[in-house]
């Protein structure tokens, strides 16, 4: 009988479309002979579930890559097969099991891993799109805003991987994928302990450098293992001076902001200790702000946040030599952007837009001058996770990212429960954990639901997201501060929590569902959360 060992990650591009073939370090290994006897055929169904539709390619490690369909869930999948199974497929299957433990919107989803002795295969998410390598090769270097967005997504994926104690070990432009809908995912993790988290972070610098210049910095210390093989060796080497030193992005092309140039070079400098992945993710996420959500310096090539709170940059606190100067420059431009933004918004008649609510002035400061309060705006939610301390099916904790994707037609939903709306008596509740990235004054939180009749409350705490079911229980126990008003048997599909203490600041919140509504027509109790937004300053 086939043995399922859990869910992996691999991908490459062909002709501008993601063709799901692994590349990078694993592809650098000597290719074993491909066994053709008993090879799979179009229409074959593996494990009574995964129908093979099209043979895409064979990677240089001898694995067969197919496009398939999960006939149970009716979704496209990528199937990566290796001949034979057993001991020769151990590393691939172990990597799949490790990768399956990390669920994140910027990581390729892994669904299954099966060993049938004569062959083994991994089933994972099918991604239509391009790798960063293909994108830059075809269209040239990216503008700073897009490069920052891609770097932010890669760093966010690494933060999730590193939080488990694992290492990705294979970050480069061939494994940074951009789907047709704009989603950025990191693929082909090795997770075998042969690399280090520091090298993962150095590789983020390499991804930024490549996105900005079209060249790959093959530095020995910054980019371990990038000297040979199918994936990275095919990239143009970095521009260098007579002494062999890498030219900074601003020396290669015009228009790269100084602080982004400094950040990239700091990550590639072996004498500067990189920040942790969560700190790097927070900083890149802070730079990657949607234009309609913040006051901006419209003249600049990057999107700047106008956050004027007196908080030091986390990268500066981490000891970056050049980054501190870059962030100081960013804050200076951000202040100018704030003034420009407020001035522009004051004349909303010309633009046909709804006026932004202007806060009242605070108590007069020394000398009788009024100090304006920070403007209320939509806050950027850095991360969301599903908290389910009593779950027996971890499939219910997926799709959390859909509650902050801006699409109210798509969201996360619970399973259907029988007997009653108290989760069938099986659990006390479920929740959505929210990370705002940094402490903020919260004005209001809105949750858009799929149906009426739900009960919920909002809680606050200091705990970060746990990595196990026991951790879920600990987090719920720690989140005892109930903020805003509770909603019991709410008869609408929109819950708005407000009335927060303006003197308090929050980073971590928990939207806790206590009772589900009955489905239309009966037959169980279920709730979907379509969208969550946070307003504050």
Coordinates of C-alpha atoms in Angstrom, one line a residue:
X1 CA 0.0 0.0 0.0
X2 CA 1.3 3.5 -0.7
X3 CA 2.5 5.3 2.4
X4 CA 1.6 9.0 2.8
X5 CA 4.4 10.9 4.7
X6 CA 2.8 14.3 4.5
X7 CA 3.2 17.2 2.2
X8 CA 7.1 19.6 -0.7
X9 CA 8.2 22.5 -2.7
X10 CA 9.8 22.7 -6.1
X11 CA 9.4 24.9 -9.3
X12 CA 11.0 26.4 -12.5
X13 CA 9.6 28.4 -15.5
X14 CA 9.4 27.6 -19.1
X15 CA 8.3 30.0 -21.8
X16 CA 7.1 32.5 -19.2
X17 CA 4.8 30.1 -17.4
X18 CA 5.6 28.4 -14.1
X19 CA 6.3 24.8 -15.0
X20 CA 6.9 23.6 -11.5
X21 CA 10.3 22.0 -12.1
X22 CA 12.7 22.1 -9.2
X23 CA 15.9 24.1 -9.7
X24 CA 18.7 25.3 -7.5
X25 CA 20.9 23.3 -5.1
X26 CA 19.0 20.0 -5.5
X27 CA 19.2 20.4 -9.3
X28 CA 22.9 20.7 -9.0
X29 CA 23.2 17.0 -7.9
X30 CA 24.3 14.4 -10.4
X31 CA 21.2 13.3 -12.2
X32 CA 20.3 9.7 -11.7
X33 CA 19.1 7.7 -14.6
X34 CA 15.4 8.1 -15.4
X35 CA 13.6 4.8 -15.2
X36 CA 11.1 4.5 -18.0
X37 CA 9.6 1.1 -17.2
X38 CA 6.1 1.5 -15.8
X39 CA 6.4 5.3 -16.2
X40 CA 3.1 7.2 -15.6
X41 CA 0.8 8.0 -18.4
X42 CA -1.8 10.7 -19.1
X43 CA -5.0 9.9 -17.3
X44 CA -3.4 7.7 -14.7
X45 CA -4.8 8.3 -11.2
X46 CA -2.2 8.1 -8.4
X47 CA -3.3 7.1 -4.9
X48 CA -6.8 7.0 -6.2
X49 CA -6.9 10.8 -6.2
X50 CA -4.4 12.6 -8.3
X51 CA -5.0 12.3 -12.1
X52 CA -2.0 13.0 -14.3
X53 CA -2.9 15.5 -17.1
X54 CA 0.4 16.6 -18.7
X55 CA 4.0 15.7 -18.4
X56 CA 5.7 19.1 -18.1
X57 CA 9.4 18.3 -17.8
X58 CA 12.2 16.3 -16.1
X59 CA 14.4 18.2 -13.8
X60 CA 18.2 17.7 -13.6
X61 CA 17.8 15.5 -10.5
X62 CA 15.8 13.0 -12.6
X63 CA 12.4 13.8 -11.2
X64 CA 9.4 13.8 -13.5
X65 CA 7.1 16.8 -13.1
X66 CA 3.5 16.6 -14.1
X67 CA 0.5 18.8 -14.1
X68 CA -2.4 17.0 -12.5
X69 CA -5.8 17.4 -11.0
X70 CA -7.0 16.4 -7.5
X71 CA -10.1 14.6 -8.5
X72 CA -11.6 14.9 -5.0
X73 CA -11.2 18.6 -4.5
X74 CA -11.1 19.4 -8.3
X75 CA -8.1 21.6 -8.1
X76 CA -4.9 21.7 -10.2
X77 CA -1.8 20.3 -8.6
X78 CA 1.8 19.7 -9.5
X79 CA 3.0 16.1 -9.1
X80 CA 6.8 15.5 -8.7
X81 CA 7.7 11.9 -9.2
X82 CA 11.0 10.1 -8.5
X83 CA 12.2 6.7 -9.5
X84 CA 12.7 4.6 -7.5
X85 CA 11.1 5.4 -4.2
X86 CA 12.4 4.0 -0.9
X87 CA 15.8 5.2 0.3
X88 CA 16.6 7.2 -2.8
X89 CA 13.6 9.4 -2.2
X90 CA 14.1 9.9 1.5
X91 CA 15.5 13.4 1.2
X92 CA 12.7 14.6 -1.1
X93 CA 10.0 13.1 1.1
X94 CA 11.6 14.5 4.3
X95 CA 11.7 17.9 2.7
X96 CA 8.1 17.6 1.8
X97 CA 7.1 16.7 5.4
X98 CA 9.1 19.6 6.8
X99 CA 7.7 22.1 4.3
X100 CA 4.1 21.0 4.9
X101 CA 4.4 22.2 8.5
X102 CA 4.7 25.8 7.4
X103 CA 1.5 27.3 5.9
X104 CA 2.0 30.8 4.6
X105 CA 0.6 32.8 1.7
X106 CA 4.1 33.4 0.4
X107 CA 5.1 29.7 0.4
X108 CA 4.0 27.2 -2.2
X109 CA 1.4 24.9 -0.6
X110 CA 2.3 21.3 -0.1
X111 CA -0.5 18.7 -0.1
X112 CA 0.8 15.2 0.0
X113 CA 3.9 13.0 -0.2
X114 CA 3.7 9.3 -1.0
X115 CA 6.2 6.5 -1.3
X116 CA 5.2 3.4 -3.3
X117 CA 8.7 1.8 -3.2
X118 CA 9.1 1.7 -7.0
X119 CA 8.4 5.4 -7.1
X120 CA 7.7 8.3 -4.8
X121 CA 5.9 11.5 -5.5
X122 CA 5.1 14.8 -3.9
X123 CA 1.8 16.7 -4.6
X124 CA 1.7 20.4 -4.2
X125 CA 0.2 23.6 -5.3
X126 CA 0.2 24.4 -9.0
X127 CA 1.2 28.0 -9.7
X128 CA 0.6 29.7 -13.0
X129 CA 3.0 32.6 -13.5
X130 CA 6.7 33.4 -13.8
X131 CA 9.8 33.1 -11.7
X132 CA 11.7 36.3 -10.9
X133 CA 14.5 35.0 -13.1
X134 CA 12.2 34.7 -16.1
X135 CA 10.5 38.0 -15.4
X136 CA 13.7 40.0 -15.2
X137 CA 15.3 38.1 -18.1
X138 CA 12.4 38.9 -20.3
X139 CA 11.5 42.5 -19.2
X140 CA 14.7 43.8 -17.6
X141 CA 15.3 45.0 -14.0
X142 CA 12.2 46.0 -12.0
X143 CA 11.3 49.4 -10.7
X144 CA 12.2 49.8 -7.0
X145 CA 8.6 49.6 -5.8
X146 CA 8.1 46.1 -7.4
X147 CA 11.5 44.9 -6.3
X148 CA 10.6 45.9 -2.7
X149 CA 7.3 44.1 -2.9
X150 CA 9.0 40.9 -4.0
X151 CA 11.7 41.2 -1.4
X152 CA 9.0 41.8 1.3
X153 CA 7.1 38.6 0.3
X154 CA 10.3 36.5 0.2
X155 CA 11.4 37.8 3.7
X156 CA 7.9 37.2 5.0
X157 CA 8.0 33.6 3.8
X158 CA 11.4 33.1 5.4
X159 CA 10.2 34.5 8.7
X160 CA 7.5 31.8 8.8
X161 CA 10.1 29.1 7.9
X162 CA 12.6 30.4 10.5
X163 CA 10.0 30.6 13.2
X164 CA 9.8 26.8 13.1
X165 CA 13.6 26.5 13.5
X166 CA 14.0 25.4 9.9
X167 CA 16.1 26.8 7.0
X168 CA 14.9 27.2 3.4
X169 CA 18.4 26.8 2.0
X170 CA 17.5 27.6 -1.7
X171 CA 16.5 31.3 -2.1
X172 CA 17.3 32.7 -5.5
X173 CA 15.5 34.3 -8.5
X174 CA 14.5 30.9 -9.8
X175 CA 12.6 30.0 -6.6
X176 CA 10.9 33.4 -6.1
X177 CA 7.7 33.0 -8.2
X178 CA 5.2 35.6 -9.3
X179 CA 1.8 34.2 -10.1
X180 CA -0.5 35.6 -12.8
X181 CA -2.6 37.2 -10.0
X182 CA 0.4 39.0 -8.6
X183 CA 1.0 36.7 -5.6
X184 CA 4.7 36.1 -4.8
X185 CA 5.6 32.7 -3.5
X186 CA 8.9 31.1 -2.5
X187 CA 9.4 27.5 -3.7
X188 CA 11.8 24.5 -3.7
X189 CA 12.8 24.6 0.0
X190 CA 15.5 22.1 0.9
X191 CA 14.9 22.3 4.7
X192 CA 17.6 19.7 5.3
X193 CA 19.8 21.6 7.7
X194 CA 22.7 21.9 5.3
X195 CA 22.5 25.7 5.2
X196 CA 21.8 28.5 7.7
X197 CA 19.2 31.1 8.4
X198 CA 21.9 33.7 7.9
X199 CA 22.5 32.5 4.4
X200 CA 18.8 32.7 3.7
X201 CA 18.9 36.4 4.7
X202 CA 21.9 37.1 2.6
X203 CA 20.0 35.5 -0.3
X204 CA 17.2 38.1 0.2
X205 CA 19.9 40.7 -0.5
X206 CA 20.7 38.7 -3.7
X207 CA 17.1 38.6 -4.8
X208 CA 16.8 42.4 -4.3
X209 CA 20.1 43.0 -6.2
X210 CA 18.9 40.8 -9.1
X211 CA 15.5 42.5 -9.2
X212 CA 17.1 45.9 -9.3
X213 CA 20.0 45.2 -11.7
X214 CA 19.4 41.9 -13.5
X215 CA 22.6 40.5 -12.1
X216 CA 23.2 37.9 -9.4
X217 CA 25.9 38.6 -6.8
X218 CA 27.8 35.3 -6.5
X219 CA 29.6 36.4 -3.3
X220 CA 31.1 33.4 -1.6
X221 CA 30.1 34.4 1.9
X222 CA 26.8 36.1 1.2
X223 CA 25.4 33.5 -1.2
X224 CA 26.5 30.0 -0.2
X225 CA 26.4 27.3 -2.8
X226 CA 25.6 29.6 -5.7
X227 CA 28.6 28.8 -7.9
X228 CA 27.3 26.0 -10.1
X229 CA 24.2 24.3 -11.4
X230 CA 21.1 24.8 -13.4
X231 CA 19.3 27.5 -11.4
X232 CA 21.7 30.2 -10.3
X233 CA 24.8 29.7 -12.5
X234 CA 22.7 30.6 -15.5
X235 CA 22.3 34.2 -14.1
X236 CA 24.6 37.0 -15.2
X237 CA 27.3 37.7 -12.6
X238 CA 27.2 40.9 -10.7
X239 CA 29.0 44.0 -12.1
X240 CA 32.4 44.3 -10.3
X241 CA 35.2 46.8 -10.1
X242 CA 38.8 46.2 -10.9
X243 CA 39.3 44.7 -7.4
X244 CA 36.4 42.3 -7.7
X245 CA 34.1 44.2 -5.4
X246 CA 30.4 44.2 -6.3
X247 CA 29.0 47.4 -7.7
X248 CA 26.1 48.8 -5.8
X249 CA 22.7 48.8 -7.5
X250 CA 22.8 52.6 -7.8
X251 CA 26.1 52.3 -9.7
X252 CA 24.5 49.9 -12.2
X253 CA 21.3 51.8 -12.9
X254 CA 19.7 55.1 -12.1
X255 CA 16.7 55.6 -9.9
X256 CA 17.4 53.2 -7.1
X257 CA 16.7 55.0 -3.8
X258 CA 19.7 55.3 -1.5
X259 CA 18.2 53.5 1.5
X260 CA 17.1 50.5 -0.7
X261 CA 20.6 50.5 -2.2
X262 CA 22.1 50.5 1.3
X263 CA 19.8 47.8 2.6
X264 CA 20.6 45.5 -0.3
X265 CA 24.4 46.0 0.1
X266 CA 24.2 45.6 3.9
X267 CA 22.5 42.2 3.4
X268 CA 25.3 41.1 1.0
X269 CA 28.1 42.4 3.3
X270 CA 29.6 39.5 5.3
X271 CA 31.0 41.9 7.9
X272 CA 27.5 43.2 8.8
X273 CA 25.3 40.8 10.8
X274 CA 21.9 40.6 9.1
X275 CA 18.8 41.3 11.1
X276 CA 16.5 38.4 12.0
X277 CA 14.0 37.4 9.3
X278 CA 11.0 38.8 11.2
X279 CA 12.7 42.1 11.6
X280 CA 13.7 42.2 7.9
X281 CA 10.2 41.2 6.9
X282 CA 8.7 44.0 9.1
X283 CA 11.1 46.6 7.6
X284 CA 10.4 45.6 4.0
X285 CA 6.7 45.4 4.6
X286 CA 6.9 48.9 6.1
X287 CA 8.4 50.1 2.8
X288 CA 5.9 48.1 0.7
X289 CA 2.7 50.1 1.4
X290 CA -0.3 50.2 -1.0
X291 CA -0.6 53.6 -2.4
X292 CA -4.3 54.0 -1.4
X293 CA -3.7 53.2 2.3
X294 CA -1.2 55.8 3.4
X295 CA -0.1 59.4 2.9
X296 CA 2.6 59.2 0.3
X297 CA 5.5 61.1 -1.3
X298 CA 4.1 60.8 -4.8
X299 CA 7.2 62.1 -6.5
X300 CA 9.5 59.3 -5.3
X301 CA 10.1 56.0 -7.0
X302 CA 9.0 54.0 -3.9
X303 CA 5.9 54.1 -1.8
X304 CA 6.6 55.8 1.6
X305 CA 4.6 55.5 4.8
X306 CA 4.1 58.7 6.7
X307 CA 4.2 57.1 10.1
X308 CA 5.6 59.9 12.3
X309 CA 5.7 58.0 15.5
X310 CA 9.0 58.2 17.3
X311 CA 10.0 54.6 16.9
X312 CA 13.5 53.6 15.8
X313 CA 13.8 51.4 12.7
X314 CA 14.1 47.8 13.7
X315 CA 17.0 47.4 11.2
X316 CA 18.8 50.4 12.8
X317 CA 18.3 48.7 16.1
X318 CA 19.8 45.6 14.7
X319 CA 23.1 47.4 14.1
X320 CA 23.0 48.0 10.3
X321 CA 25.8 50.4 9.4
X322 CA 24.3 52.0 6.3
X323 CA 20.7 51.1 6.9
X324 CA 20.3 53.6 9.8
X325 CA 21.2 56.4 7.4
X326 CA 18.8 55.0 4.8
X327 CA 15.9 54.9 7.2
X328 CA 16.7 58.4 8.5
X329 CA 16.4 59.6 4.9
X330 CA 13.1 57.6 4.5
X331 CA 11.6 59.3 7.6
X332 CA 12.6 62.8 6.3
X333 CA 10.9 62.1 3.0
X334 CA 7.9 60.6 4.8
X335 CA 7.4 63.8 6.8
X336 CA 7.4 65.8 3.5
X337 CA 4.9 63.2 2.1
X338 CA 2.6 63.6 5.1
X339 CA 2.4 67.4 4.5
X340 CA 1.9 67.0 0.8
X341 CA -0.8 64.3 1.4
X342 CA -2.7 66.4 4.0
X343 CA -2.6 69.4 1.7
X344 CA -3.8 67.4 -1.3
X345 CA -6.6 65.8 0.7
X346 CA -7.8 69.1 1.8
X347 CA -9.1 69.9 -1.7
X348 CA -11.2 66.7 -2.2
X349 CA -13.7 68.5 -4.4
X350 CA -11.2 68.6 -7.3
X351 CA -10.5 64.9 -6.9
X352 CA -14.0 63.7 -6.3
X353 CA -12.9 61.6 -3.3
X354 CA -14.4 61.3 0.1
X355 CA -12.5 63.5 2.6
X356 CA -10.3 61.8 5.1
X357 CA -11.4 62.3 8.7
X358 CA -9.2 64.9 10.3
X359 CA -8.6 64.3 14.0
X360 CA -9.1 67.1 16.5
X361 CA -6.1 68.7 18.1
X362 CA -4.7 67.5 21.3
X363 CA -4.2 69.7 24.4
X364 CA -2.0 72.7 23.7
X365 CA 1.7 72.1 24.1
X366 CA 4.1 74.6 25.8
X367 CA 3.6 78.0 24.3
X368 CA 0.0 77.4 23.5
X369 CA 0.6 75.6 20.2
X370 CA -1.8 72.8 19.4
X371 CA -0.3 69.5 18.4
X372 CA -2.3 67.6 15.8
X373 CA -3.1 64.0 16.6
X374 CA -2.0 61.3 14.1
X375 CA -4.5 60.9 11.2
X376 CA -6.8 57.9 11.3
X377 CA -6.1 55.5 8.5
X378 CA -6.4 51.9 7.4
X379 CA -3.6 50.1 9.2
X380 CA -1.5 47.5 7.4
X381 CA -2.1 44.0 8.8
X382 CA 1.2 42.2 8.6
X383 CA 0.0 38.7 9.3
X384 CA -3.1 36.7 10.1
X385 CA -3.4 33.1 11.4
X386 CA -6.3 30.9 12.4
X387 CA -6.3 30.0 16.1
X388 CA -8.0 26.6 16.8
X389 CA -6.9 25.1 20.1
X390 CA -9.2 22.2 20.0
X391 CA -8.9 21.2 16.3
X392 CA -8.4 17.7 15.1
X393 CA -8.3 18.7 11.5
X394 CA -5.7 21.3 10.6
X395 CA -7.3 21.8 7.2
X396 CA -9.6 24.3 9.0
X397 CA -6.7 26.6 9.8
X398 CA -5.9 27.3 6.1
X399 CA -6.8 30.4 4.0
X400 CA -6.4 32.9 6.7
X401 CA -4.8 35.3 4.2
X402 CA -8.1 35.6 2.4
X403 CA -9.6 37.8 5.2
X404 CA -7.1 40.6 4.3
X405 CA -6.9 40.2 0.5
X406 CA -9.3 43.1 -0.2
X407 CA -11.8 40.8 -1.8
X408 CA -15.1 40.5 0.2
X409 CA -16.2 37.7 -2.1
X410 CA -13.5 35.3 -0.9
X411 CA -12.7 34.5 2.8
X412 CA -11.9 31.9 5.4
X413 CA -14.7 29.7 6.7
X414 CA -15.2 27.2 9.5
X415 CA -16.3 23.6 8.8
X416 CA -20.0 22.7 9.2
X417 CA -20.9 21.6 12.8
X418 CA -23.9 19.5 13.8
X419 CA -26.1 19.7 16.9
X420 CA -25.7 23.4 17.8
X421 CA -23.9 26.6 17.0
X422 CA -21.4 26.2 19.9
X423 CA -19.2 24.3 17.4
X424 CA -21.2 21.2 18.0
X425 CA -20.0 21.1 21.6
X426 CA -16.5 20.1 20.4
X427 CA -14.8 23.4 21.2
X428 CA -15.2 26.7 22.9
X429 CA -14.5 28.8 19.9
X430 CA -12.1 29.6 17.0
X431 CA -10.4 32.9 16.2
X432 CA -8.3 34.9 13.8
X433 CA -5.1 36.2 15.2
X434 CA -4.0 39.6 13.8
X435 CA -0.5 41.1 13.8
X436 CA -0.3 44.8 13.0
X437 CA 3.5 44.7 12.8
X438 CA 4.0 47.2 15.5
X439 CA 2.0 48.8 18.3
X440 CA -0.8 51.1 17.1
X441 CA -3.6 53.2 18.5
X442 CA -6.7 51.4 17.3
X443 CA -9.9 53.3 16.4
X444 CA -12.1 50.6 15.0
X445 CA -12.0 47.0 13.7
X446 CA -14.5 45.8 11.1
X447 CA -15.3 42.1 10.4
X448 CA -17.4 41.3 7.3
X449 CA -19.1 37.9 7.8
X450 CA -20.8 35.5 5.4
X451 CA -24.1 35.4 7.3
X452 CA -26.1 36.8 10.2
X453 CA -26.5 35.4 13.7
X454 CA -22.9 35.0 14.8
X455 CA -21.4 35.8 18.2
X456 CA -17.9 37.0 18.6
X457 CA -15.6 39.2 20.7
X458 CA -12.3 41.0 20.3
X459 CA -9.3 40.3 22.5
X460 CA -5.8 41.7 22.9
X461 CA -2.6 40.1 24.1
X462 CA 1.2 40.2 23.8
X463 CA 1.8 36.6 22.6
X464 CA 3.1 36.0 19.1
X465 CA 1.5 33.3 16.9
X466 CA 2.2 29.8 18.3
X467 CA 3.6 26.9 16.3
X468 CA 1.6 24.0 17.7
X469 CA -1.9 23.1 18.9
X470 CA -0.7 23.4 22.5
X471 CA 0.6 26.9 21.6
X472 CA -2.9 27.8 20.4
X473 CA -4.3 26.9 23.8
X474 CA -1.7 28.9 25.6
X475 CA -2.4 31.9 23.3
X476 CA -6.1 31.9 23.9
X477 CA -5.5 31.6 27.7
X478 CA -3.1 34.6 27.5
X479 CA -5.5 36.8 25.5
X480 CA -7.8 37.7 28.4
X481 CA -8.2 41.4 27.7
X482 CA -11.5 42.0 25.9
X483 CA -11.6 45.2 24.0
X484 CA -14.4 46.9 22.2
X485 CA -18.0 45.6 22.6
X486 CA -18.8 41.9 22.4
X487 CA -21.3 40.9 19.7
X488 CA -23.8 38.2 20.9
X489 CA -26.2 36.8 18.4
X490 CA -25.3 39.6 16.0
X491 CA -28.1 40.1 13.4
X492 CA -25.9 41.7 10.7
X493 CA -23.1 40.6 8.5
X494 CA -20.8 43.4 9.5
X495 CA -19.3 43.7 13.0
X496 CA -17.6 47.0 14.0
X497 CA -15.7 47.0 17.2
X498 CA -15.0 50.5 18.5
X499 CA -14.7 52.6 21.7
X500 CA -11.1 51.7 22.3
X501 CA -8.9 53.6 24.9
X502 CA -6.9 56.2 22.9
X503 CA -4.1 55.9 25.4
X504 CA -3.6 52.2 24.7
X505 CA -1.6 50.7 21.8
X506 CA -2.1 47.2 20.3
X507 CA 0.0 45.0 18.0
X508 CA -1.6 41.6 18.5
X509 CA -5.4 41.1 18.4
X510 CA -7.7 38.1 18.4
X511 CA -11.1 38.0 16.7
X512 CA -12.7 35.2 18.7
X513 CA -15.8 33.5 17.4
X514 CA -18.0 32.1 20.2
X515 CA -21.1 30.9 18.3
X516 CA -21.8 30.0 14.7
X517 CA -25.0 30.8 12.8
X518 CA -27.2 28.1 11.4
X519 CA -26.8 27.6 7.7
X520 CA -29.6 28.7 5.3
X521 CA -31.9 25.8 5.0
X522 CA -30.5 24.1 8.1
X523 CA -28.2 21.2 8.1
X524 CA -25.5 22.5 10.3
X525 CA -23.8 25.6 11.7
X526 CA -21.0 27.4 9.9
X527 CA -19.5 30.9 9.5
X528 CA -17.3 32.6 6.9
X529 CA -15.1 35.7 7.7
X530 CA -14.8 37.5 4.4
X531 CA -12.7 40.5 5.3
X532 CA -11.1 42.2 8.4
X533 CA -9.9 45.8 8.4
X534 CA -8.3 47.9 11.1
X535 CA -8.5 51.6 11.4
X536 CA -6.1 53.6 13.6
X537 CA -3.0 55.6 13.7

